[in-house]
Structures are given as C-alpha cells and as structure tokens.
Coordinates of C-alpha atoms in Angstrom, one line a residue:
X1 CA 192.7 16.0 263.6
X2 CA 192.7 12.8 265.7
X3 CA 191.3 10.7 262.9
X4 CA 191.9 10.0 259.2
X5 CA 188.2 9.8 258.3
X6 CA 185.1 11.1 259.9
X7 CA 181.4 10.4 259.1
X8 CA 178.6 12.8 260.0
X9 CA 174.9 11.9 259.9
X10 CA 171.6 13.7 260.1
X11 CA 168.9 13.5 262.8
X12 CA 166.6 10.6 263.2
X13 CA 163.0 11.7 262.2
X14 CA 159.7 10.0 261.8
X15 CA 158.4 8.6 258.5
X16 CA 157.1 12.0 257.4
X17 CA 160.4 13.8 258.2
X18 CA 159.1 15.3 261.4
X19 CA 161.3 15.7 264.5
X20 CA 160.5 13.0 267.1
X21 CA 159.0 14.2 270.4
X22 CA 156.9 12.8 273.2
X23 CA 154.4 15.6 272.6
X24 CA 153.7 14.5 269.1
X25 CA 153.7 10.8 270.2
X26 CA 155.9 9.8 267.2
X27 CA 158.9 8.4 269.2
X28 CA 160.0 4.9 268.3
X29 CA 162.0 3.2 271.1
X30 CA 164.7 0.8 269.9
X31 CA 163.6 -1.8 272.5
X32 CA 160.1 -1.8 271.0
X33 CA 161.6 -2.5 267.5
X34 CA 163.7 -5.3 268.9
X35 CA 160.8 -6.9 270.7
X36 CA 158.7 -6.8 267.5
X37 CA 161.2 -7.5 264.7
X38 CA 164.4 -8.6 266.4
X39 CA 167.8 -6.8 266.7
X40 CA 168.9 -7.8 263.2
X41 CA 166.1 -5.8 261.6
X42 CA 167.1 -2.7 263.7
X43 CA 170.7 -3.2 262.5
X44 CA 169.5 -3.5 259.0
X45 CA 167.5 -0.2 259.3
X46 CA 170.7 1.5 260.5
X47 CA 172.6 0.2 257.5
X48 CA 169.8 0.7 254.9
X49 CA 169.2 4.4 255.5
X50 CA 171.3 7.0 253.8
X51 CA 172.9 8.7 256.8
X52 CA 174.0 11.7 254.8
X53 CA 170.4 13.1 255.1
X54 CA 168.0 13.0 258.0
X55 CA 167.3 9.3 258.8
X56 CA 163.6 8.3 258.7
X57 CA 162.1 5.5 260.8
X58 CA 158.5 4.4 261.0
X59 CA 156.5 1.2 261.4
X60 CA 156.1 1.0 257.6
X61 CA 159.8 1.4 257.0
X62 CA 160.6 -1.3 259.6
X63 CA 158.0 -3.6 258.1
X64 CA 159.5 -3.2 254.6
X65 CA 163.0 -4.0 256.0
X66 CA 161.6 -7.0 257.9
X67 CA 160.3 -8.4 254.6
X68 CA 163.7 -7.7 252.9
X69 CA 165.4 -9.5 255.8
X70 CA 163.1 -12.5 255.3
X71 CA 163.9 -12.5 251.5
X72 CA 167.6 -12.7 252.3
X73 CA 167.1 -15.5 254.9
X74 CA 164.8 -17.5 252.5
X75 CA 167.3 -17.2 249.6
X76 CA 170.1 -18.6 251.9
X77 CA 167.7 -21.2 253.2
X78 CA 167.0 -22.5 249.7
X79 CA 170.7 -22.5 248.8
X80 CA 171.5 -24.4 252.0
X81 CA 168.8 -26.9 251.5
X82 CA 170.1 -27.8 248.0
X83 CA 173.8 -28.2 249.0
X84 CA 173.3 -31.4 251.0
X85 CA 175.6 -34.1 249.7
X86 CA 177.9 -31.6 248.0
X87 CA 181.7 -31.6 248.8
X88 CA 183.6 -28.9 246.9
X89 CA 186.8 -30.9 247.2
X90 CA 185.4 -33.8 245.2
X91 CA 182.2 -32.6 243.6
X92 CA 183.0 -29.1 242.2
X93 CA 182.6 -28.9 238.5
X94 CA 185.4 -27.4 236.5
X95 CA 184.8 -23.9 235.1
X96 CA 184.7 -25.1 231.5
X97 CA 182.1 -27.8 232.3
X98 CA 179.7 -25.5 234.1
X99 CA 176.2 -25.1 232.6
X100 CA 175.9 -21.8 230.8
X101 CA 173.3 -20.4 233.2
X102 CA 175.5 -21.3 236.2
X103 CA 178.3 -19.3 234.6
X104 CA 175.9 -16.4 234.2
X105 CA 175.0 -16.6 237.9
X106 CA 178.6 -16.5 238.9
X107 CA 179.2 -13.6 236.5
X108 CA 176.5 -11.7 238.3
X109 CA 178.0 -12.7 241.6
X110 CA 181.3 -11.1 240.7
X111 CA 179.6 -7.9 239.8
X112 CA 177.8 -7.9 243.2
X113 CA 181.1 -8.5 245.0
X114 CA 182.8 -5.6 243.2
X115 CA 179.9 -3.3 243.9
X116 CA 179.6 -4.2 247.6
X117 CA 183.4 -3.9 248.2
X118 CA 183.4 -0.4 246.6
X119 CA 180.4 0.6 248.8
X120 CA 182.1 -0.6 252.0
X121 CA 185.3 1.4 251.0
X122 CA 183.2 4.5 250.5
X123 CA 181.0 3.9 253.6
X124 CA 177.8 3.7 251.5
X125 CA 176.2 1.1 253.7
X126 CA 172.7 1.6 252.2
X127 CA 174.1 0.6 248.8
X128 CA 175.4 -2.6 250.3
X129 CA 171.9 -3.5 251.6
X130 CA 170.0 -2.7 248.4
X131 CA 172.6 -4.3 246.1
X132 CA 172.5 -7.6 248.1
X133 CA 168.7 -7.4 248.4
X134 CA 168.2 -6.9 244.7
X135 CA 170.6 -9.7 243.9
X136 CA 168.6 -12.1 246.1
X137 CA 165.2 -11.0 244.8
X138 CA 165.8 -10.3 241.1
X139 CA 168.8 -12.4 240.1
X140 CA 168.2 -15.3 242.4
X141 CA 164.6 -15.8 243.5
X142 CA 162.8 -14.4 240.5
X143 CA 165.1 -16.0 237.9
X144 CA 168.1 -18.2 238.6
X145 CA 166.8 -20.3 241.5
X146 CA 163.4 -20.6 239.8
X147 CA 164.9 -22.0 236.6
X148 CA 167.2 -24.2 238.6
X149 CA 164.5 -26.2 240.4
X150 CA 163.9 -28.7 237.7
X151 CA 167.6 -29.6 237.4
X152 CA 168.1 -29.8 241.2
X153 CA 165.0 -32.0 241.8
X154 CA 164.9 -34.1 238.7
X155 CA 168.4 -34.7 237.5
X156 CA 170.5 -37.5 238.9
X157 CA 171.7 -36.8 242.5
X158 CA 175.4 -37.0 241.5
X159 CA 174.9 -35.9 237.9
X160 CA 177.2 -33.2 236.3
X161 CA 174.1 -31.1 235.7
X162 CA 173.2 -31.1 239.4
X163 CA 176.8 -30.7 240.6
X164 CA 177.2 -27.7 238.3
X165 CA 174.2 -26.0 240.0
X166 CA 175.6 -26.9 243.4
X167 CA 179.1 -25.5 242.5
X168 CA 177.5 -22.1 241.7
X169 CA 175.1 -22.2 244.7
X170 CA 178.0 -22.9 247.1
X171 CA 180.0 -19.9 245.7
X172 CA 177.0 -17.6 245.8
X173 CA 176.0 -18.6 249.4
X174 CA 179.5 -18.3 250.8
X175 CA 179.9 -14.8 249.2
X176 CA 176.6 -13.3 250.1
X177 CA 177.0 -14.5 253.7
X178 CA 180.4 -13.0 254.1
X179 CA 179.4 -9.7 252.3
X180 CA 176.5 -9.2 254.7
X181 CA 178.3 -10.2 257.9
X182 CA 179.3 -6.7 259.1
X183 CA 175.7 -5.6 258.8
X184 CA 173.8 -8.8 260.0
X185 CA 176.4 -10.4 262.3
X186 CA 174.1 -13.0 264.0
X187 CA 172.1 -14.0 261.0
X188 CA 175.2 -14.6 258.8
X189 CA 176.9 -16.5 261.7
X190 CA 173.8 -18.8 261.9
X191 CA 173.9 -19.3 258.1
X192 CA 177.7 -20.0 258.2
X193 CA 177.3 -22.5 260.9
X194 CA 174.8 -24.5 258.8
X195 CA 177.0 -24.2 255.8
X196 CA 180.1 -25.4 257.7
X197 CA 178.1 -28.4 258.9
X198 CA 177.5 -29.4 255.3
X199 CA 180.8 -28.3 253.7
X200 CA 184.0 -29.4 255.4
X201 CA 187.1 -27.2 255.7
X202 CA 185.3 -23.8 256.2
X203 CA 186.5 -21.4 258.9
X204 CA 184.7 -21.8 262.2
X205 CA 183.0 -18.4 262.0
X206 CA 182.1 -16.1 259.1
X207 CA 183.7 -13.3 261.1
X208 CA 187.2 -14.9 260.7
X209 CA 186.7 -15.9 257.1
X210 CA 188.3 -13.8 254.3
X211 CA 186.1 -11.3 252.6
X212 CA 185.3 -12.4 249.0
X213 CA 187.0 -10.6 246.1
X214 CA 185.9 -10.6 242.4
X215 CA 187.1 -13.7 240.5
X216 CA 187.6 -12.5 237.0
X217 CA 187.5 -16.1 235.6
X218 CA 183.8 -15.9 235.8
X219 CA 183.4 -12.4 234.2
X220 CA 182.1 -12.6 230.6
X221 CA 180.4 -9.5 229.4
X222 CA 179.6 -10.9 225.9
X223 CA 177.8 -13.9 227.4
X224 CA 176.0 -11.5 229.9
X225 CA 174.7 -9.4 227.0
X226 CA 173.4 -12.6 225.4
X227 CA 171.6 -13.6 228.6
X228 CA 170.1 -10.1 228.9
X229 CA 168.4 -10.8 225.6
X230 CA 167.2 -14.2 226.6
X231 CA 165.8 -12.9 229.9
X232 CA 163.9 -10.2 228.0
X233 CA 162.3 -12.9 225.8
X234 CA 161.5 -14.8 229.0
X235 CA 159.7 -11.8 230.4
X236 CA 157.6 -11.6 227.2
X237 CA 156.8 -15.4 227.4
X238 CA 155.8 -15.0 231.1
X239 CA 153.3 -12.3 230.2
X240 CA 151.8 -14.6 227.5
X241 CA 151.7 -17.5 229.9
X242 CA 149.9 -15.4 232.5
X243 CA 147.3 -14.3 229.9
X244 CA 146.8 -18.0 229.0
X245 CA 146.3 -18.8 232.7
X246 CA 143.7 -16.0 233.0
X247 CA 141.8 -17.4 230.0
X248 CA 142.0 -20.9 231.6
X249 CA 143.8 -22.2 228.6
X250 CA 146.5 -23.7 230.9
X251 CA 146.9 -24.2 234.7
X252 CA 150.6 -24.7 235.4
X253 CA 153.1 -23.3 232.9
X254 CA 154.3 -26.9 232.4
X255 CA 151.1 -27.6 230.6
X256 CA 152.2 -25.2 227.8
X257 CA 154.2 -25.4 224.6
X258 CA 155.6 -22.0 223.5
X259 CA 155.9 -21.2 219.8
X260 CA 158.1 -18.2 219.0
X261 CA 158.4 -16.8 215.5
X262 CA 161.4 -14.4 215.4
X263 CA 163.4 -12.6 212.7
X264 CA 167.1 -12.6 211.9
X265 CA 169.4 -12.2 214.9
X266 CA 166.8 -13.0 217.5
X267 CA 165.9 -16.2 215.7
X268 CA 169.6 -17.2 215.7
X269 CA 170.0 -16.4 219.4
X270 CA 166.9 -18.5 220.3
X271 CA 167.8 -21.3 217.9
X272 CA 171.3 -21.6 219.6
X273 CA 169.6 -22.1 223.0
X274 CA 166.6 -24.1 221.8
X275 CA 167.2 -27.2 223.9
X276 CA 167.5 -25.0 227.0
X277 CA 164.5 -22.8 226.4
X278 CA 161.9 -25.1 228.0
X279 CA 163.9 -25.0 231.2
X280 CA 164.4 -21.2 230.9
X281 CA 160.6 -20.6 230.4
X282 CA 159.6 -23.4 232.8
X283 CA 157.4 -25.0 230.1
X284 CA 157.2 -28.5 228.6
X285 CA 158.3 -27.7 225.1
X286 CA 159.4 -24.8 222.8
X287 CA 159.4 -24.4 219.1
X288 CA 161.3 -21.7 217.2
X289 CA 160.3 -20.5 213.7
X290 CA 162.0 -17.9 211.6
X291 CA 160.3 -14.9 209.9
X292 CA 161.8 -12.4 207.5
X293 CA 163.6 -9.4 208.9
X294 CA 161.5 -6.4 209.8
X295 CA 158.7 -8.5 211.2
X296 CA 158.0 -8.5 215.0
X297 CA 158.7 -11.4 217.3
X298 CA 155.5 -13.3 218.1
X299 CA 154.9 -15.6 221.1
X300 CA 152.0 -18.1 221.0
X301 CA 151.0 -20.4 223.8
X302 CA 149.6 -23.8 223.0
X303 CA 148.8 -26.9 225.1
X304 CA 151.9 -29.1 225.3
X305 CA 151.8 -32.4 223.4
X306 CA 152.3 -35.7 225.2
X307 CA 151.4 -37.0 228.7
X308 CA 152.3 -35.6 232.1
X309 CA 155.4 -37.3 233.7
X310 CA 154.6 -38.3 237.3
X311 CA 158.1 -37.4 238.4
X312 CA 159.0 -34.0 236.8
X313 CA 155.4 -33.0 235.8
X314 CA 156.6 -32.1 232.2
X315 CA 154.3 -33.1 229.4
X316 CA 156.4 -35.3 227.1
X317 CA 155.7 -37.6 224.2
X318 CA 158.2 -40.1 225.6
X319 CA 156.0 -40.9 228.6
X320 CA 155.3 -44.6 228.4
X321 CA 158.3 -45.5 226.3
X322 CA 160.0 -47.3 229.1
X323 CA 158.1 -50.5 230.1
X324 CA 159.8 -50.5 233.6
X325 CA 158.6 -47.0 234.3
X326 CA 155.5 -46.5 232.1
X327 CA 154.4 -43.3 233.9
X328 CA 157.7 -41.5 233.4
X329 CA 159.4 -39.5 230.6
X330 CA 162.6 -40.8 229.1
X331 CA 164.8 -38.5 231.3
X332 CA 163.2 -39.5 234.6
X333 CA 163.2 -43.2 233.7
X334 CA 166.9 -43.0 233.0
X335 CA 167.6 -41.2 236.3
X336 CA 165.7 -43.8 238.3
X337 CA 167.4 -46.7 236.5
X338 CA 170.8 -45.1 237.3

C-alpha cells in the first residue's frame, strides 16, 4: 500500500439523513455557507462531524456550529481583554503562589491538552471540537471566568491576586489557540496576532509555535475532587439564588447573603474555603453552620447586611469606614489608596 494510514468517510447527506439531490432541493452549496457564515464555520463543520458515518449538513447544524464558533471567539476575546499590562517574564506568579482556583483551571487545561492530543493522534477531529467547546463553555464561561471577574476588575492592577489570574489566563489562551489552529487556521492566527501584540517573545505565527503538551506540575487529582464538591454546592446555591430572584427577594446575586448548614465532612470542606465562598457564589457574604451527621445540607438566601460599595457593588458593613472614600468598602478603599 502506498500509505501508512488511510481514512475513509461516509456520504454527505441532509439533516434528516437523506441523499442530496437537486430534485429534492436539499443541496447545500459550500459557497452559500461561506457567504452566510464564513469559511471558518464551514471548516468547523468538517471537523465537528464524525466522518466514520454519513455526514449530515443542514441550516440548523450550521447555525449551531456558528454559535459554538462565537462562544470560542468570545472566550478568547475575554481572555485577551484581561491580559493587558501582563508580561510573563516579570509578572508571572510562581506555581506555589497561585490562587487555588487558578491552579484548578490549569489542572483542567492539562486534562484538555491530553485529551485533544490523543484525539489528534487517533484522527477523532469531532472530539477535538467538542472537547474545546465544552472547556470554553462549561469550565471557562459558566464558571471560572465568571468567578474571576471580581478579582480582575476590583483587585489592585498589579496585585498578586490579579497577576495570578493573568498567569492562568495566559496559559489557557495560548494553549486553546494552538490546539484549535489546525481546524480554525485563520481565527487562531488572528487571536495569536493580538496575543503577540500584548505578550512579547511569542512566535510570529501560531502555525510555527510548538503544540502544547500536558504540564504535570499543574495536575492535582485530590484538589480537583475537592473542587468538584465545591462546584456542586455552587450549583445548589445558584438554584436557590434564582428562586430568590423569582420571588423578588433579591435583584443581583450581590444583594444576597448565603447561609449554609451542613453536616460533618461537607461542613469541614466549606469551612476550609469560607473566605473564598462569597467569590465562588458571587454573593456579598456567606455563613457556614454545622449540623449533626445524617441531616441534609440546607441553603438559605437572605439579604446581605451592610451598604452597597460603589466600586465593587458588594454589600459590606465596612462601607463608610474610610473617611477618604466614604462610599467604598475596606478592600476598594485600600486599592484606590495604593
């Protein structure tokens, strides 16, 4: 055989699995797709379909992929927008000094890199697309980047807390841009160009950069298991916050104080992270109370005590303590003074 490896694929059919024909009027011309969605979405369709079966294409499928493409772009746009002023050579935070949630994000990134590399090696291109898409939507947009906003916008511009977030975001953006480059060559090149304009020392093109490989320094299964439990509690809290919003008890989640009564191990887990929980839940304050083993965890939403800080919008009892900044909480007043 004149080759070492060969791939075969099925026929391209319409969304219902029917053969395309002019008689049925179900033919979709590639040029029409490019005019409506752009060539990158057409490339993404090729990559996202499992070629081992017949390959379906329809307006609905292309619309769904167009939305997935926008999610990826928007994730990269957010990461780029928050890397301004960051120089890895001087501002990178040492591994041991990273915030715990940033280490969790980097752990998830290593898992993504390992999965994507394995998918490339086995020619499972659809798995590459769905794995990166889920990382951007579930791990990043719906959780990590949402939790990060307070630290990015309200911490000191050069503070360790903000630099820790930027360290993780830089590694994440560099990796997901390189991983997607074979499938979205023009989009990733555009992203890389903006990244190189912010960060010195990067290769001139994503297509001459080295592919990422898992960095086992960031792999921590024990910590990941702990975060899975915290994220599960967060989902419960979010449902309760949504119900409080429906009942018009609160408007924004920052108007809330969350009171959690939990037994044994869960109480210990939450107590250990108590100072971080308001950030995790995106509320103004959290109280943890213990109940005896065997009882269920209960989440109660109350109106947060204190006054709304003009800068971070958290309700804090320290607002007004600083005569120089009477409308700010203690944290924001300290950042402005610095």
